[in-house]
Amino acid sequence: MRTVLLVDDHVLFRESLALLLRQRLPELRVLEAGSLHLALRQCERHPDIDLIVLDLMLRDSRGVLTLERLRRACPGTAVVVVSGATEAGLALELRRLGASAFLPKEVGSEDLLALLRRLLLLPEAVAAEHREPLSARQREVLERMIEGKSNKAICRELDLSEATVKTHVQAIFRKLDVCNRTQAVLAAVRLGLVDEHEAERFRTMTHD
């Protein structure tokens, strides 16, 4: 049986998520912790934890330090960060530090369940694997969106009309099931569409 540890000090959110997992993924054993201290104790008691769902902002720890301490306590365990923050730079930083995925808290339950199924190698693989793939040109447009370039700048670089670029951007939004550029970047990070060079370049840009 696969084991998931939920680490969040918002009791209602944590218990609601635990209930969702127990109902929809009954093959999982679900553990809970309301602080980093309790999460570390759970890691000691249950060295077979397969995946941790983590809120970075706990009452006894804040930010990426929380991820780093849990990664040291549970080496090799997949960590999914679920946070109210949605900055693309944060998502890329977390991936660099070893998080398996980053999801904003407003994400739908089906997306979360699909991600956990994929990471835990459970049946009914993540829906993202069945999304319509991006074309080569759409990938080029997405790469420049990740760099923070405007439609006009993308037009100049790719020698395309502004109308064509807008069409590609809308197609990217549709295929990634997002509504804006920030969500598109987050989805690209989550789905592994951003390589390490692109991620580092974007992270540097957002920290300037």
CSV table of C-alpha atoms in Angstrom, one decimal:
chain,number,residue,atom,x,y,z
A,1,MET,CA,0.0,0.0,0.0
A,2,ARG,CA,1.3,3.4,-1.0
A,3,THR,CA,1.6,6.0,1.8
A,4,VAL,CA,1.0,9.8,1.5
A,5,LEU,CA,1.7,12.4,4.2
A,6,LEU,CA,-0.3,15.6,4.1
A,7,VAL,CA,1.6,18.5,5.8
A,8,ASP,CA,-0.6,21.6,6.3
A,9,ASP,CA,-1.4,23.6,9.4
A,10,HIS,CA,-4.8,24.7,8.0
A,11,VAL,CA,-6.9,22.0,9.6
A,12,LEU,CA,-9.9,22.3,7.4
A,13,PHE,CA,-7.9,22.2,4.2
A,14,ARG,CA,-5.8,19.3,5.4
A,15,GLU,CA,-8.7,17.2,6.7
A,16,SER,CA,-10.8,18.0,3.5
A,17,LEU,CA,-7.9,16.8,1.3
A,18,ALA,CA,-7.4,13.7,3.5
A,19,LEU,CA,-11.1,12.9,3.1
A,20,LEU,CA,-10.9,13.4,-0.7
A,21,LEU,CA,-7.9,11.0,-1.0
A,22,ARG,CA,-9.5,8.4,1.2
A,23,GLN,CA,-12.7,8.5,-0.8
A,24,ARG,CA,-11.2,8.7,-4.3
A,25,LEU,CA,-7.9,6.8,-3.8
A,26,PRO,CA,-8.8,4.2,-1.2
A,27,GLU,CA,-5.7,2.2,-2.1
A,28,LEU,CA,-3.6,4.8,-0.3
A,29,ARG,CA,-2.7,5.1,3.4
A,30,VAL,CA,-3.1,8.8,4.3
A,31,LEU,CA,-1.1,10.3,7.2
A,32,GLU,CA,-1.4,13.9,8.4
A,33,ALA,CA,0.8,16.5,10.2
A,34,GLY,CA,-0.1,20.0,11.2
A,35,SER,CA,3.5,21.3,11.6
A,36,LEU,CA,7.0,20.6,10.4
A,37,HIS,CA,7.9,19.1,13.8
A,38,LEU,CA,5.0,16.6,13.5
A,39,ALA,CA,5.9,15.9,9.8
A,40,LEU,CA,9.5,15.0,10.8
A,41,ARG,CA,8.1,12.7,13.5
A,42,GLN,CA,5.9,11.0,10.9
A,43,CYS,CA,8.9,10.5,8.7
A,44,GLU,CA,10.7,8.8,11.5
A,45,ARG,CA,7.8,6.5,12.3
A,46,HIS,CA,6.9,5.7,8.7
A,47,PRO,CA,10.1,5.5,6.6
A,48,ASP,CA,8.0,3.9,3.8
A,49,ILE,CA,6.3,7.2,3.0
A,50,ASP,CA,6.0,7.4,-0.8
A,51,LEU,CA,4.9,11.0,-1.2
A,52,ILE,CA,4.5,14.2,0.8
A,53,VAL,CA,1.9,16.9,0.0
A,54,LEU,CA,3.4,20.0,1.6
A,55,ASP,CA,2.2,23.6,2.4
A,56,LEU,CA,5.4,25.7,2.6
A,57,MET,CA,3.9,28.1,5.2
A,58,LEU,CA,3.7,26.2,8.5
A,59,ARG,CA,3.5,27.7,12.0
A,60,ASP,CA,7.0,26.4,12.8
A,61,SER,CA,8.7,26.8,9.4
A,62,ARG,CA,8.4,29.1,6.4
A,63,GLY,CA,9.3,29.0,2.7
A,64,VAL,CA,11.8,26.8,0.9
A,65,LEU,CA,13.5,25.9,4.2
A,66,THR,CA,10.5,23.7,4.9
A,67,LEU,CA,11.0,21.8,1.7
A,68,GLU,CA,14.8,21.5,2.3
A,69,ARG,CA,14.3,20.0,5.9
A,70,LEU,CA,11.7,17.5,4.8
A,71,ARG,CA,13.8,16.5,1.8
A,72,ARG,CA,16.7,15.8,4.2
A,73,ALA,CA,14.5,13.8,6.6
A,74,CYS,CA,12.9,11.8,3.8
A,75,PRO,CA,15.5,11.4,1.0
A,76,GLY,CA,14.1,10.0,-2.1
A,77,THR,CA,10.5,10.7,-1.2
A,78,ALA,CA,8.5,12.7,-3.8
A,79,VAL,CA,7.2,16.1,-2.5
A,80,VAL,CA,4.3,18.0,-4.1
A,81,VAL,CA,4.1,21.6,-2.9
A,82,VAL,CA,0.6,23.0,-2.7
A,83,SER,CA,0.6,26.7,-1.9
A,84,GLY,CA,-1.5,29.8,-2.0
A,85,ALA,CA,1.4,31.6,-3.8
A,86,THR,CA,1.3,31.4,-7.5
A,87,GLU,CA,4.5,33.1,-8.6
A,88,ALA,CA,6.2,31.3,-11.5
A,89,GLY,CA,9.6,32.0,-10.1
A,90,LEU,CA,8.7,30.2,-6.9
A,91,ALA,CA,7.6,27.1,-8.8
A,92,LEU,CA,10.9,27.0,-10.7
A,93,GLU,CA,12.9,27.4,-7.5
A,94,LEU,CA,11.0,24.6,-5.8
A,95,ARG,CA,11.7,22.3,-8.7
A,96,ARG,CA,15.4,23.2,-8.5
A,97,LEU,CA,15.3,22.2,-4.9
A,98,GLY,CA,13.9,18.8,-5.6
A,99,ALA,CA,10.1,19.2,-5.5
A,100,SER,CA,8.4,16.8,-7.8
A,101,ALA,CA,5.6,19.3,-8.6
A,102,PHE,CA,4.1,22.6,-7.6
A,103,LEU,CA,0.4,23.3,-7.5
A,104,PRO,CA,-1.5,26.4,-6.5
A,105,LYS,CA,-4.2,25.8,-3.9
A,106,GLU,CA,-6.9,26.9,-6.3
A,107,VAL,CA,-6.1,23.9,-8.5
A,108,GLY,CA,-9.1,21.6,-9.1
A,109,SER,CA,-9.3,18.3,-7.2
A,110,GLU,CA,-9.2,16.3,-10.5
A,111,ASP,CA,-5.8,17.8,-11.4
A,112,LEU,CA,-4.4,17.1,-8.0
A,113,LEU,CA,-5.7,13.5,-8.0
A,114,ALA,CA,-4.3,12.9,-11.5
A,115,LEU,CA,-0.9,14.2,-10.5
A,116,LEU,CA,-0.8,12.0,-7.4
A,117,ARG,CA,-1.8,9.0,-9.5
A,118,ARG,CA,1.0,9.7,-11.9
A,119,LEU,CA,3.6,10.2,-9.2
A,120,LEU,CA,2.5,7.1,-7.3
A,121,LEU,CA,2.2,5.0,-10.5
A,122,LEU,CA,-1.5,4.3,-9.8
A,123,PRO,CA,-4.1,3.4,-12.4
A,124,GLU,CA,-5.8,6.1,-14.4
A,125,ALA,CA,-2.7,8.1,-15.4
A,126,VAL,CA,-2.8,11.8,-15.1
A,127,ALA,CA,-5.0,13.5,-17.7
A,128,ALA,CA,-2.1,15.8,-18.7
A,129,GLU,CA,-0.5,12.8,-20.4
A,130,HIS,CA,-3.5,12.7,-22.7
A,131,ARG,CA,-3.6,16.4,-23.5
A,132,GLU,CA,-3.3,17.5,-27.1
A,133,PRO,CA,0.5,18.0,-27.6
A,134,LEU,CA,1.9,21.5,-28.5
A,135,SER,CA,3.1,22.0,-32.0
A,136,ALA,CA,6.8,22.9,-32.6
A,137,ARG,CA,5.8,26.5,-33.3
A,138,GLN,CA,3.6,26.6,-30.2
A,139,ARG,CA,6.6,25.3,-28.1
A,140,GLU,CA,8.7,28.2,-29.6
A,141,VAL,CA,6.0,30.7,-28.6
A,142,LEU,CA,5.7,29.1,-25.1
A,143,GLU,CA,9.5,29.3,-24.6
A,144,ARG,CA,9.4,33.1,-25.3
A,145,MET,CA,6.3,33.5,-23.0
A,146,ILE,CA,8.4,31.9,-20.2
A,147,GLU,CA,11.1,34.4,-20.9
A,148,GLY,CA,8.5,37.2,-20.3
A,149,LYS,CA,8.4,38.5,-23.8
A,150,SER,CA,5.4,40.3,-25.2
A,151,ASN,CA,3.4,39.2,-28.3
A,152,LYS,CA,5.1,42.0,-30.3
A,153,ALA,CA,8.6,40.8,-29.2
A,154,ILE,CA,7.6,37.2,-30.2
A,155,CYS,CA,6.4,38.5,-33.5
A,156,ARG,CA,9.8,40.0,-34.3
A,157,GLU,CA,11.8,37.0,-33.1
A,158,LEU,CA,9.8,34.4,-35.0
A,159,ASP,CA,8.9,36.6,-38.0
A,160,LEU,CA,5.2,36.1,-37.4
A,161,SER,CA,2.2,38.5,-37.6
A,162,GLU,CA,0.7,39.6,-34.3
A,163,ALA,CA,-2.6,37.8,-35.2
A,164,THR,CA,-0.7,34.6,-35.7
A,165,VAL,CA,1.1,34.9,-32.4
A,166,LYS,CA,-2.2,35.6,-30.6
A,167,THR,CA,-3.7,32.5,-32.2
A,168,HIS,CA,-0.8,30.4,-31.0
A,169,VAL,CA,-1.1,31.8,-27.5
A,170,GLN,CA,-4.8,31.0,-27.3
A,171,ALA,CA,-4.0,27.5,-28.6
A,172,ILE,CA,-1.4,27.1,-25.8
A,173,PHE,CA,-3.9,28.2,-23.2
A,174,ARG,CA,-6.5,25.8,-24.5
A,175,LYS,CA,-4.1,22.8,-24.7
A,176,LEU,CA,-2.7,23.5,-21.2
A,177,ASP,CA,-6.2,24.2,-19.8
A,178,VAL,CA,-5.2,27.6,-18.5
A,179,CYS,CA,-6.5,31.2,-18.7
A,180,ASN,CA,-3.4,33.5,-18.7
A,181,ARG,CA,0.4,33.6,-19.1
A,182,THR,CA,1.2,33.0,-15.5
A,183,GLN,CA,-0.9,29.9,-15.4
A,184,ALA,CA,0.7,28.8,-18.7
A,185,VAL,CA,4.2,29.1,-17.1
A,186,LEU,CA,3.1,27.2,-14.0
A,187,ALA,CA,1.5,24.4,-16.2
A,188,ALA,CA,4.7,24.2,-18.3
A,189,VAL,CA,6.8,23.7,-15.1
A,190,ARG,CA,4.3,21.2,-13.7
A,191,LEU,CA,4.2,19.2,-17.0
A,192,GLY,CA,7.9,19.2,-17.5
A,193,LEU,CA,7.8,21.4,-20.6
A,194,VAL,CA,10.6,23.6,-19.2
A,195,ASP,CA,14.1,22.3,-19.3
A,196,GLU,CA,16.7,23.2,-16.6
A,197,HIS,CA,18.3,26.0,-18.8
A,198,GLU,CA,15.0,27.7,-19.5
A,199,ALA,CA,14.0,27.3,-15.8
A,200,GLU,CA,17.2,28.9,-14.5
A,201,ARG,CA,16.9,31.7,-17.1
A,202,PHE,CA,13.3,32.5,-16.0
A,203,ARG,CA,14.2,32.3,-12.3
A,204,THR,CA,17.1,34.7,-12.8
A,205,MET,CA,14.8,37.1,-14.7
A,206,THR,CA,12.1,37.1,-12.1
A,207,HIS,CA,14.6,37.8,-9.3
A,208,ASP,CA,16.2,40.8,-11.0
